[in-house]
CSV table of C-alpha atoms and ligand atoms in Angstrom, one decimal:
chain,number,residue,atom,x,y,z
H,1,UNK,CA,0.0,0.0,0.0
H,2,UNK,CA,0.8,3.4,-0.9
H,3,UNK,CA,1.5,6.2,1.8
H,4,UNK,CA,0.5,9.5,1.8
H,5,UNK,CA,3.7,11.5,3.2
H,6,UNK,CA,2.2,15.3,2.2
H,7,UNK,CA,0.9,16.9,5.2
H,8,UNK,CA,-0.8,20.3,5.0
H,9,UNK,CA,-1.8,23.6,7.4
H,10,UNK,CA,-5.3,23.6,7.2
H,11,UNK,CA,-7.6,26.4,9.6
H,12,UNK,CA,-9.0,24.5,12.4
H,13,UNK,CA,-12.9,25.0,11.4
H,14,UNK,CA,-12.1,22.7,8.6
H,15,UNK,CA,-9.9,19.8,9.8
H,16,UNK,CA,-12.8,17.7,11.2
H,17,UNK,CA,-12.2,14.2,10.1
H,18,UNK,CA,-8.7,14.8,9.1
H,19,UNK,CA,-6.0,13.0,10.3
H,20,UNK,CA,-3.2,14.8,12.2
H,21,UNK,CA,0.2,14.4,10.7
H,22,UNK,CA,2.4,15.0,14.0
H,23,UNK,CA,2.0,14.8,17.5
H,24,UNK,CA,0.1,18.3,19.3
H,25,UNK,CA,1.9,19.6,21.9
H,26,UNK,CA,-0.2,21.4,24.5
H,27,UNK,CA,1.9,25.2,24.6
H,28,UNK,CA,0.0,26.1,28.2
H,29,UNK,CA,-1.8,24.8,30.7
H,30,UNK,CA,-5.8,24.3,30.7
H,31,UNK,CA,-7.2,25.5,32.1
H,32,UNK,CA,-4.8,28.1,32.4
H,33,UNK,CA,-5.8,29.1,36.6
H,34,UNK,CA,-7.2,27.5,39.5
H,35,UNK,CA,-11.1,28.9,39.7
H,36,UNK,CA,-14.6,27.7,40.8
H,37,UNK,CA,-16.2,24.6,39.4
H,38,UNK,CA,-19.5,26.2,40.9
H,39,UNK,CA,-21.1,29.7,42.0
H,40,UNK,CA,-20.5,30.5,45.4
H,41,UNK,CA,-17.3,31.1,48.2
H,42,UNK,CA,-14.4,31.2,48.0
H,43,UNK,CA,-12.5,30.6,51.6
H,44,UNK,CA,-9.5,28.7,53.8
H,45,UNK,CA,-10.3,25.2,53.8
H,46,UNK,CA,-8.8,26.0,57.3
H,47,UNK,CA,-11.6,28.0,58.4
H,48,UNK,CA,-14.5,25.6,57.4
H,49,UNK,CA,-16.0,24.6,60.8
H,50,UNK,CA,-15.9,20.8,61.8
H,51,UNK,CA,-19.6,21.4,63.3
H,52,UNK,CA,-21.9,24.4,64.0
H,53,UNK,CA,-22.0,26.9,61.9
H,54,UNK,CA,-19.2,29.6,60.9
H,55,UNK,CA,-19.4,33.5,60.2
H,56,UNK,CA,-16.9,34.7,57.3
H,57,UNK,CA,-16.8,38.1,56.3
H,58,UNK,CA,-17.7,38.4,52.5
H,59,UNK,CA,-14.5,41.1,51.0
H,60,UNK,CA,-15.7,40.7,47.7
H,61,UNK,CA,-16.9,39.2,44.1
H,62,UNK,CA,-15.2,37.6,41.5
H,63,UNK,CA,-17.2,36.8,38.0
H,64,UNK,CA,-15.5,34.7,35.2
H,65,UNK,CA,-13.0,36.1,33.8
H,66,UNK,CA,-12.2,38.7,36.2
H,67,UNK,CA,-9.8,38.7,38.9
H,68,UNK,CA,-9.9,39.6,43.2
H,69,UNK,CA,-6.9,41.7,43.9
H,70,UNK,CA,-6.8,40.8,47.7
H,71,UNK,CA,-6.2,37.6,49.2
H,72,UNK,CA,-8.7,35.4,50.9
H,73,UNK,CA,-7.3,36.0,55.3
H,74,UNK,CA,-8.6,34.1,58.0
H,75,UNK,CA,-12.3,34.8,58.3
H,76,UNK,CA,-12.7,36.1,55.1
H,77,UNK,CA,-14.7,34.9,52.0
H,78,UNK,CA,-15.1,35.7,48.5
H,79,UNK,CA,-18.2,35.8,46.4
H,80,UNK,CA,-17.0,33.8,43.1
H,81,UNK,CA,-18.9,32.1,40.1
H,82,UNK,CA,-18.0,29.4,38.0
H,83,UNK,CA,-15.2,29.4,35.8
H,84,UNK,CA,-13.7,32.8,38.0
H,85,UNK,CA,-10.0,32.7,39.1
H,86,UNK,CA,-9.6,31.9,42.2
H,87,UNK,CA,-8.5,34.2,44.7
H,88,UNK,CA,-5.0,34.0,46.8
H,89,UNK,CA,-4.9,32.8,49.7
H,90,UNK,CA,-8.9,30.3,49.2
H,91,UNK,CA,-8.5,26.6,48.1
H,92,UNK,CA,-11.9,25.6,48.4
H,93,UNK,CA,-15.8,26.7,47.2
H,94,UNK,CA,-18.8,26.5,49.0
H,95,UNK,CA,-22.2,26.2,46.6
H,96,UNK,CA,-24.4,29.1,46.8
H,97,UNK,CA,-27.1,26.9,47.9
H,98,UNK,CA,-25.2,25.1,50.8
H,99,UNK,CA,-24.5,28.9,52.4
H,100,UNK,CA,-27.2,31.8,54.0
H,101,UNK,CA,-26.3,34.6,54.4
H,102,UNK,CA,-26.2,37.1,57.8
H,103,UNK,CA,-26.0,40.6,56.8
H,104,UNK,CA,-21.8,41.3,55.9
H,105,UNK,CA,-21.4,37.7,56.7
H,106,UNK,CA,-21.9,34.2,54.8
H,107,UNK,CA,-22.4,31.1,57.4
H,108,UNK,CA,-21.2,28.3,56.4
H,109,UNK,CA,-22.2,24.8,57.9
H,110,UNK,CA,-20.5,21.4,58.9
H,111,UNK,CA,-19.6,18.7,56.2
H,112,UNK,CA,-17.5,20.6,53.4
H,113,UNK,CA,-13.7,18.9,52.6
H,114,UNK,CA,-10.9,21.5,52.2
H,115,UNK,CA,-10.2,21.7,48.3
H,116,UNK,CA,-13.8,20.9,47.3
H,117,UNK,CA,-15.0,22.6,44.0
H,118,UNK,CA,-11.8,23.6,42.9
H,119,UNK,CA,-10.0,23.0,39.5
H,120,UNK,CA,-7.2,23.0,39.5
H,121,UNK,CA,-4.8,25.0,36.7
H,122,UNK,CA,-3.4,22.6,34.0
H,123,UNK,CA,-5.8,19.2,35.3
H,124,UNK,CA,-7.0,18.9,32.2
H,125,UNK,CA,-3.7,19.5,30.0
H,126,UNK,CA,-0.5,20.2,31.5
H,127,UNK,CA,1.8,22.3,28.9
H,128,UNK,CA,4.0,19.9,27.3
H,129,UNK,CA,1.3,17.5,27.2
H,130,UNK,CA,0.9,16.0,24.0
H,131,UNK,CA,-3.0,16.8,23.3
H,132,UNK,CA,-3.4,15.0,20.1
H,133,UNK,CA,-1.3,12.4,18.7
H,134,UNK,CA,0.0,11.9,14.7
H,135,UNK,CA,-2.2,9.4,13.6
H,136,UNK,CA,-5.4,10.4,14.8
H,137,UNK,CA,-8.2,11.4,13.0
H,138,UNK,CA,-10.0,14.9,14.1
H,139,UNK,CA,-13.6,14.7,16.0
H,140,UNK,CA,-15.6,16.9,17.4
H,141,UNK,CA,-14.0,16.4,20.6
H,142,UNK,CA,-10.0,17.1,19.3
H,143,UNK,CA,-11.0,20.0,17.6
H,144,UNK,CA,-12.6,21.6,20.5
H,145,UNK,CA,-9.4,19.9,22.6
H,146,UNK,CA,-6.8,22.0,20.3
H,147,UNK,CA,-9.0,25.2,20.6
H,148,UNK,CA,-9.0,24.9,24.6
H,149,UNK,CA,-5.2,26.0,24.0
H,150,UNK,CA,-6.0,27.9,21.3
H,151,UNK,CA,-4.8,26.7,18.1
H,152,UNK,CA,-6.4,27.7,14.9
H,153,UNK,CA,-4.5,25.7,12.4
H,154,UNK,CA,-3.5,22.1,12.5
H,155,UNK,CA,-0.8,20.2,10.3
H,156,UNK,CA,-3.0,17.2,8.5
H,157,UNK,CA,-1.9,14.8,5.8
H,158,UNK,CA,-2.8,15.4,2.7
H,159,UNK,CA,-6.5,13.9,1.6
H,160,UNK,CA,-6.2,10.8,-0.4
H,161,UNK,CA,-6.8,11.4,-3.9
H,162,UNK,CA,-9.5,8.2,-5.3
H,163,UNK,CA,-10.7,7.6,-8.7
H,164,UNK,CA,-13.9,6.0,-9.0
H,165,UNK,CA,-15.4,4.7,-12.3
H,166,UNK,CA,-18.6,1.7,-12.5
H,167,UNK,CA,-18.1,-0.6,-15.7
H,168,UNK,CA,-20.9,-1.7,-17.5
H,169,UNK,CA,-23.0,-1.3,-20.5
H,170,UNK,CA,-26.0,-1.4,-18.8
H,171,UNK,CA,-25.1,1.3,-16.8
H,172,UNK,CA,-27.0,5.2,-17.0
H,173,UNK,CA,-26.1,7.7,-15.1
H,174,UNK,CA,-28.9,9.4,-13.1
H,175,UNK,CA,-30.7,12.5,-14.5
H,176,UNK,CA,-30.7,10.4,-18.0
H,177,UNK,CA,-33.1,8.2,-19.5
H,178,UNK,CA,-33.1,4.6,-18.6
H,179,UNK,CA,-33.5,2.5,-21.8
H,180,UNK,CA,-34.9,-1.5,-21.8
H,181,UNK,CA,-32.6,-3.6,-20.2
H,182,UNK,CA,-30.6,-0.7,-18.5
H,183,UNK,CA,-29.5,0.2,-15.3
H,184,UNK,CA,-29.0,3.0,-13.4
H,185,UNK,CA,-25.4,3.8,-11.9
H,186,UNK,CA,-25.7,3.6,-8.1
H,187,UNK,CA,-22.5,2.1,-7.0
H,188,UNK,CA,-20.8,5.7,-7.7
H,189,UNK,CA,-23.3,7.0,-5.6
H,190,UNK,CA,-22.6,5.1,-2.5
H,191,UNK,CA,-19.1,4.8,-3.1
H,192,UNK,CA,-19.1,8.6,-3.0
H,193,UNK,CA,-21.0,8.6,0.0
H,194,UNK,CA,-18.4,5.8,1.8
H,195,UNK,CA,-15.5,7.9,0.3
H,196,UNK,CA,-16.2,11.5,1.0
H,197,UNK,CA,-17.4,10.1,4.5
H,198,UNK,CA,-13.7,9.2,5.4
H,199,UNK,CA,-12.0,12.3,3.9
H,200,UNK,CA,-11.0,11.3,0.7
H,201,UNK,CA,-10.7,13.6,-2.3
H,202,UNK,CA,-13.1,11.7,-5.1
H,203,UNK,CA,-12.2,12.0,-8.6
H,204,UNK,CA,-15.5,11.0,-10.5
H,205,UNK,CA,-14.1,9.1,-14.1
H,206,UNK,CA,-17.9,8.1,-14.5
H,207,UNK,CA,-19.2,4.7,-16.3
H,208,UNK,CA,-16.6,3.1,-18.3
H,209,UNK,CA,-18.4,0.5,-21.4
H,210,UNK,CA,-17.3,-3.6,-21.1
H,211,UNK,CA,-14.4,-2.6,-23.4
H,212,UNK,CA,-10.8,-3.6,-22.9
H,213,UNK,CA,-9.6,-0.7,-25.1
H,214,UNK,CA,-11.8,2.0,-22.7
H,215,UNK,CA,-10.8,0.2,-19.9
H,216,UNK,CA,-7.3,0.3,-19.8
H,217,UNK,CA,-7.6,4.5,-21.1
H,218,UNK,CA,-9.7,5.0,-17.9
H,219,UNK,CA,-7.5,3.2,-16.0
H,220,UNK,CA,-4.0,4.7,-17.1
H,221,UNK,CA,-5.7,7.7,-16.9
H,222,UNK,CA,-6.6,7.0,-13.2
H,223,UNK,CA,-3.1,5.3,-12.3
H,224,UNK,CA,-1.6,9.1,-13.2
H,225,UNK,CA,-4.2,11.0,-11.3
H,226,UNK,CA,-4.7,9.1,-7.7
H,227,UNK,CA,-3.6,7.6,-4.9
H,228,UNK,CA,-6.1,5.1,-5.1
H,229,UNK,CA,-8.5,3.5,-7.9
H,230,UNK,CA,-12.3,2.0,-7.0
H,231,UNK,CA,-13.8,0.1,-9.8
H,232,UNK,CA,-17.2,-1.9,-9.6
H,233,UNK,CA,-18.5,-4.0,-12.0
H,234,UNK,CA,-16.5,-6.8,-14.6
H,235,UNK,CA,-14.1,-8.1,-11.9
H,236,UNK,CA,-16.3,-11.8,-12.5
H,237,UNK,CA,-15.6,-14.3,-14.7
H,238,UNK,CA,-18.2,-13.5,-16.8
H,239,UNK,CA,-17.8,-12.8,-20.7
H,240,UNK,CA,-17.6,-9.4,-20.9
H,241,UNK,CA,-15.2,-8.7,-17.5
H,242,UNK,CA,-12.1,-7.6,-18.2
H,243,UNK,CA,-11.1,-5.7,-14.8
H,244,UNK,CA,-8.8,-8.5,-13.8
H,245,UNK,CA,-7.2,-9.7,-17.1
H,246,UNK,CA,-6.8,-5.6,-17.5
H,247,UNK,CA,-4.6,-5.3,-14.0
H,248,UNK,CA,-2.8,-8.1,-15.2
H,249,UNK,CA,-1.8,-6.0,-17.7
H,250,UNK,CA,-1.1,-2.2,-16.6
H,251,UNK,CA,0.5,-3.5,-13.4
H,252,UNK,CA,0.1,-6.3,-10.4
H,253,UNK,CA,-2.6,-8.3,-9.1
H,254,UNK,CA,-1.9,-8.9,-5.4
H,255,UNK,CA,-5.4,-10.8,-4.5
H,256,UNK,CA,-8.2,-11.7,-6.7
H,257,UNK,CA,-11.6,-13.5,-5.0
H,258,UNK,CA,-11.9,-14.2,-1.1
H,259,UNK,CA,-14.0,-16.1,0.9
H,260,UNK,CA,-16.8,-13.7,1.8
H,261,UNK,CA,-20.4,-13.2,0.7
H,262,UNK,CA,-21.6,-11.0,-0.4
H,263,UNK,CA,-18.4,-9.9,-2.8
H,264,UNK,CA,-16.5,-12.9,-3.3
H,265,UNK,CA,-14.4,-11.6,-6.7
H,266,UNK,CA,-13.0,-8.7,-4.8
H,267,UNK,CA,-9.3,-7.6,-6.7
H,268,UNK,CA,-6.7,-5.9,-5.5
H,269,UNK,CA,-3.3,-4.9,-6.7
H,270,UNK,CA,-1.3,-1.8,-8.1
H,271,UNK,CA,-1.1,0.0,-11.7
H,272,UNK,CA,2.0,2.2,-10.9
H,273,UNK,CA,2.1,3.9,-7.9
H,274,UNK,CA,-1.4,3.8,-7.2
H,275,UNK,CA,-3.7,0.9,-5.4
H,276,UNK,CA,-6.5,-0.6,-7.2
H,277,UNK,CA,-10.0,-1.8,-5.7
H,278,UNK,CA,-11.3,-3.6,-8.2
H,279,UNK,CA,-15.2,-4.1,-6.5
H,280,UNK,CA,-18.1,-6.3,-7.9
H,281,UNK,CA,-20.6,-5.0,-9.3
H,282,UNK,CA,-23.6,-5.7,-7.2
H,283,UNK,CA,-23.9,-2.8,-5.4
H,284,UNK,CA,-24.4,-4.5,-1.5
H,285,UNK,CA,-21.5,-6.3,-2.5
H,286,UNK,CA,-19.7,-3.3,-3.2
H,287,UNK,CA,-20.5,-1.4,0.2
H,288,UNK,CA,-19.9,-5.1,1.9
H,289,UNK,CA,-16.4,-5.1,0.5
H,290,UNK,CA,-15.5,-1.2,0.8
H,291,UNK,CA,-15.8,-1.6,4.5
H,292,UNK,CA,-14.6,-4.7,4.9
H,293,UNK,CA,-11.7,-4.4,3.2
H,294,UNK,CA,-11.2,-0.8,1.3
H,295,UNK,CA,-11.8,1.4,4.2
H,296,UNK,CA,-9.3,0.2,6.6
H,297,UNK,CA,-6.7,0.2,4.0
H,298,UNK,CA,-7.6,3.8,2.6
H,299,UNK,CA,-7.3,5.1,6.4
H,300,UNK,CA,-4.2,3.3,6.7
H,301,UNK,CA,-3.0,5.0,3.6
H,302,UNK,CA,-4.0,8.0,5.1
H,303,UNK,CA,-1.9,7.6,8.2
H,304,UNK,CA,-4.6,7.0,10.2
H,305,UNK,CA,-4.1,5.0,13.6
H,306,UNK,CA,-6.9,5.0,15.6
H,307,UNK,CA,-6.8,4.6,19.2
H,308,UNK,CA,-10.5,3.8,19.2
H,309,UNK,CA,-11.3,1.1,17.3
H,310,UNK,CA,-14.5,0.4,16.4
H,311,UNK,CA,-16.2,-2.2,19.0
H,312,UNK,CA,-18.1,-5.4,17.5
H,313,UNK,CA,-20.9,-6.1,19.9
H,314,UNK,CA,-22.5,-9.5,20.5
H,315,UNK,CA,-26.0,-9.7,20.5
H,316,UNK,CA,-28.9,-12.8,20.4
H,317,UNK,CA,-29.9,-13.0,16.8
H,318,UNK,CA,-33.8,-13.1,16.6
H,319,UNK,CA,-33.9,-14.5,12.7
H,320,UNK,CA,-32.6,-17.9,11.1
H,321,UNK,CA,-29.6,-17.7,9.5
H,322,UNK,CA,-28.4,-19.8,6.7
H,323,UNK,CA,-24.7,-20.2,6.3
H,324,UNK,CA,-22.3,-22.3,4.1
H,325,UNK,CA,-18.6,-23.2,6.6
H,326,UNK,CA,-15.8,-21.8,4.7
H,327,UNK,CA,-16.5,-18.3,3.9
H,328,UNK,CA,-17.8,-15.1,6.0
H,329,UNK,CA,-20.8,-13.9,5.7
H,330,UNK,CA,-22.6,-10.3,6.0
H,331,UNK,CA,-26.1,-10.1,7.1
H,332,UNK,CA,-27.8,-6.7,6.7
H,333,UNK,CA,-29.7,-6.4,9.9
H,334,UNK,CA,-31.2,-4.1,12.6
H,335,UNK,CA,-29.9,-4.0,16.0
H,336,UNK,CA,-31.6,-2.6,19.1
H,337,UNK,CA,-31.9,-2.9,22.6
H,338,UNK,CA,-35.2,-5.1,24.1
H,339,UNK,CA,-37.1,-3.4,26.6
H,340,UNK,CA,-36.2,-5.7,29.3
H,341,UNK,CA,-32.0,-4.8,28.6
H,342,UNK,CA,-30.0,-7.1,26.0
H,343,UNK,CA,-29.4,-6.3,22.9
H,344,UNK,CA,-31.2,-8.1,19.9
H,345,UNK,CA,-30.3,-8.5,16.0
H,346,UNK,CA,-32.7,-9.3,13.3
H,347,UNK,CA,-31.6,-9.8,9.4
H,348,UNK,CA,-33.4,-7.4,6.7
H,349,UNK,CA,-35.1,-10.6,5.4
H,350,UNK,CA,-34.1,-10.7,1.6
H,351,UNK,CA,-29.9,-11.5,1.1
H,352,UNK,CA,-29.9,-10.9,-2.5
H,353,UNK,CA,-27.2,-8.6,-3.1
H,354,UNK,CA,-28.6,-6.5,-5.6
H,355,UNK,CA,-31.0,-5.7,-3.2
H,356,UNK,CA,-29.4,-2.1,-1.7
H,357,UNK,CA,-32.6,-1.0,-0.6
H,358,UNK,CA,-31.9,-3.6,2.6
H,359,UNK,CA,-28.2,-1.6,3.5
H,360,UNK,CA,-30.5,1.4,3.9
H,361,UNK,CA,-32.9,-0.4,6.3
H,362,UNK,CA,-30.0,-1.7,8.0
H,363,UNK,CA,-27.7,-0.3,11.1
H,364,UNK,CA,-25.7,-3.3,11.0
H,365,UNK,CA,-24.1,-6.3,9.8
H,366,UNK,CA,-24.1,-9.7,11.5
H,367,UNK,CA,-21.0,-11.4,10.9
H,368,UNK,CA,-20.7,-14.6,10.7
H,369,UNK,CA,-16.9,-16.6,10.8
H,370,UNK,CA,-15.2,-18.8,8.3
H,371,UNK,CA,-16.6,-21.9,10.9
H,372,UNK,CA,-19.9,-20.5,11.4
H,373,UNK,CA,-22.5,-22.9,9.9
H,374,UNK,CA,-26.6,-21.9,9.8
H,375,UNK,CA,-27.6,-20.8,13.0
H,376,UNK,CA,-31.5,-21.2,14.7
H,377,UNK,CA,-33.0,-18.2,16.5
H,378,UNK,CA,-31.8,-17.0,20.3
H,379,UNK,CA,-27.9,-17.5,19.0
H,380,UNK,CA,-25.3,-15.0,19.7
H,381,UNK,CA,-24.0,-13.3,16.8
H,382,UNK,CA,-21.0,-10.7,16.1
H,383,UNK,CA,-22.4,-7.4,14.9
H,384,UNK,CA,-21.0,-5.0,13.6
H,385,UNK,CA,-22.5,-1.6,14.1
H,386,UNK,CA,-22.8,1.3,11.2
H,387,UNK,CA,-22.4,4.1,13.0
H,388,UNK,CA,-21.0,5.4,16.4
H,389,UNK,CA,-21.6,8.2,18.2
H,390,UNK,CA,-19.8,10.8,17.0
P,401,AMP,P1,-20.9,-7.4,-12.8
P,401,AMP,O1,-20.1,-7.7,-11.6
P,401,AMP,O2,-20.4,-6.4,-13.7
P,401,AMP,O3,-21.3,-8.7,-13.5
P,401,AMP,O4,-22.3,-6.8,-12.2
P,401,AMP,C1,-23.1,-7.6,-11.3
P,401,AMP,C2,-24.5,-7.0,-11.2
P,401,AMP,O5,-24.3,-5.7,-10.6
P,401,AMP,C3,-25.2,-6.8,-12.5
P,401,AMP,O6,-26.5,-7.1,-12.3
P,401,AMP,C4,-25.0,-5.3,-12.8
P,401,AMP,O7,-26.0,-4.8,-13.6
P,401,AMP,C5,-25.0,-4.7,-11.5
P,401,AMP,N1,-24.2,-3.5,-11.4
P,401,AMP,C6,-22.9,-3.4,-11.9
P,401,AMP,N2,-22.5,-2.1,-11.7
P,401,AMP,C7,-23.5,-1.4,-11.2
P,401,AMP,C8,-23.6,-0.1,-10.8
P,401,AMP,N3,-22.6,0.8,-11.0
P,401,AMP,N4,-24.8,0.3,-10.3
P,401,AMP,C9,-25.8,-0.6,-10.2
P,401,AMP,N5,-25.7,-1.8,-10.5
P,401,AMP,C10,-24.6,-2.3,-11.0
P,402,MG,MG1,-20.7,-5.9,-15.6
């Protein structure tokens, strides 16, 4: 596999879901003082009575962002709200609600702990911290992790660049006519989708006819253009499927077919510097096989190295499944939680893949292993979730 060296300065408000090229260093401390986690007052742990009640005089207020000149004596107590510095001399906060106050005074009961409601300066990143490490991909969480010590660039690698073209001759693109024994172009569609999803930079090369002659133009063409080619369609054994035989060709194959279903005559290889996906043409097949196998290696491409992989859950499998031992197998299927707790899988019904409509009724695959054989309702099944959280 190729890997994508070039790193860039991009503006932070448009790195989310790039991948950071080098490790973050945190520059200063966050937060950058000691304040209040809460509104209330700020006194001496020392002077917080161990029963009874307690009369400090109040010398002042402190709001966020603002700062008390004095210090906090013996006695004394400051007015302070959340996210205020706090004071010299105070190490702990007393909630507005847990105080009364008595003209000058605020009383303060038993039952507080010196240091309580306090944060302290640098507990959340200490300068030289590293805050984000090369490798990882931006979320909503790292971006709003490098702004907390206020970056507003980032050094990312350089998107992937990926050619996509479908082959066929029954193939129309949408917003033309579809003619008798046509078919419209959806695998450039979803691939799109999958692509742009994981920050790559798509280079549309359209529908490419069952033509050995077009196909190796389109995918010379490609080879000089991208980091990485997607095909779908022609990579069978059928008569008119010359992907493979065309790889052969213009450069290496490194696999051809693997034991999975759907999208058993999966290619790989590389024509010059670039990787080449060669997907089949049924389009569950081809979203089967892009995150099977084409996403991870794209994000590896990419530099990605993620810390957080992607959990596969286990859950009891409510349909009957039938399986051949040997090969893997993908079941679209919908995954939620019974009322009474566990979690609980059913299959879309229909396998066929051709049938795309049952990826978008789907928020999972089951998976079922190499030794797997057909499995009766109530057994527990890998799943693999579509989407996360964030
Ligand atoms: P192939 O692998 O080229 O034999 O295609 C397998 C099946 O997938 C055929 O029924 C094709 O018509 C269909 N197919 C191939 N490419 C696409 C595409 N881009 N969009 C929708 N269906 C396709
Ligand atoms: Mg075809």
């Amino acid at each position: 596999m190729p890997i994508i060296g070039d790193t860039e300065l991009v503006p932070l408000i448009d790195a989310l879901g790039r991948i950071v090229a080098e490790d973050v260093i945190s520059p200063l401390d966050v937060p950058g003082h000691t304040n209040s986690a809460v509104d209330g007052y700020a006194l001496r742990g020392t002077d917080l009575p161990e029963s009874g009640e307690r009369h400090l005089e109040v010398v002042g207020a402190v709001l966020a962002g603002s700062f008390h000149e004095g210090v906090v004596d013996e006695g004394t107590a400051v007015r302070i709200m959340t996210g205020a510095a706090l004071p010299d001399g105070a190490d702990t906060v007393i909630m507005l609600e847990q105080t009364k106050l008595d003209g000058d005074a605020v009383v303060i009961g038993a039952g507080h702990r010196q240091g309580q409601n306090v944060r302290q300066a640098g507990e959340d990143l200490r300068r030289g911290d590293t805050a984000v490490k090369a490798g990882t991909r931006i979320m909503p969480a790292e971006l709003g992790v490098l702004a907390s010590f206020g970056q507003d660039r980032v050094g990312v690698i350089r998107r992937p660049r990926v050619a996509c073209f479908s082959t066929g001759d029954e193939l129309r693109s949408p917003g033309t006519s579809r003619d008798p024994g046509a078919v419209f172009d959806s695998n450039r569609y979803t691939l799109f989708g999958m692509l742009t999803r994981i920050g790559m930079d798509v280079i549309d090369m359209g529908v490419v006819s069952d033509n050995r002659e077009a196909l190796r133009c389109t995918l010379e063409e490609a080879a000089q253009r991208a980091d990485a080619i997607i095909t779908s369609g022609g990579v069978s054994a059928g008569d008119a499927d010359y992907v493979k035989e065309t790889l052969e060709e213009l450069g290496r194959v490194g696999f051809w077919k693997i034991a999975i279903r759907p999208g058993r005559p999966l290619a790989f290889g590389l024509i010059g510097n670039a990787a080449f996906f060669g997907l089949p043409g049924n389009p569950v097949a081809v979203m089967v096989t892009f995150y099977q196998f084409v996403r991870p290696a794209l994000c590896q491409m990419m530099g990605e190295r993620d810390p957080r992989p992607t959990p596969e859950l286990t859950a009891t499998c409510v349909s009957k499944l039938r399986k051949k031992k040997g090969r893997v197998e993908y079941y679209r299927a919908v995954l939620e939680r019974q009322e009474k707790g566990g979690l609980v899988v059913r299959s879309t019904g229909r396998t066929g893949s051709g049938l795309l409509h049952t990826m978008s009724d789907a928020n999972c695959f089951i998976v079922l292993h190499d030794e797997d054989e057909s499995i009766e309702p109530g057994a527990q099944v890998n799943v693999q979730p579509f989407f996360g959280l964030v």
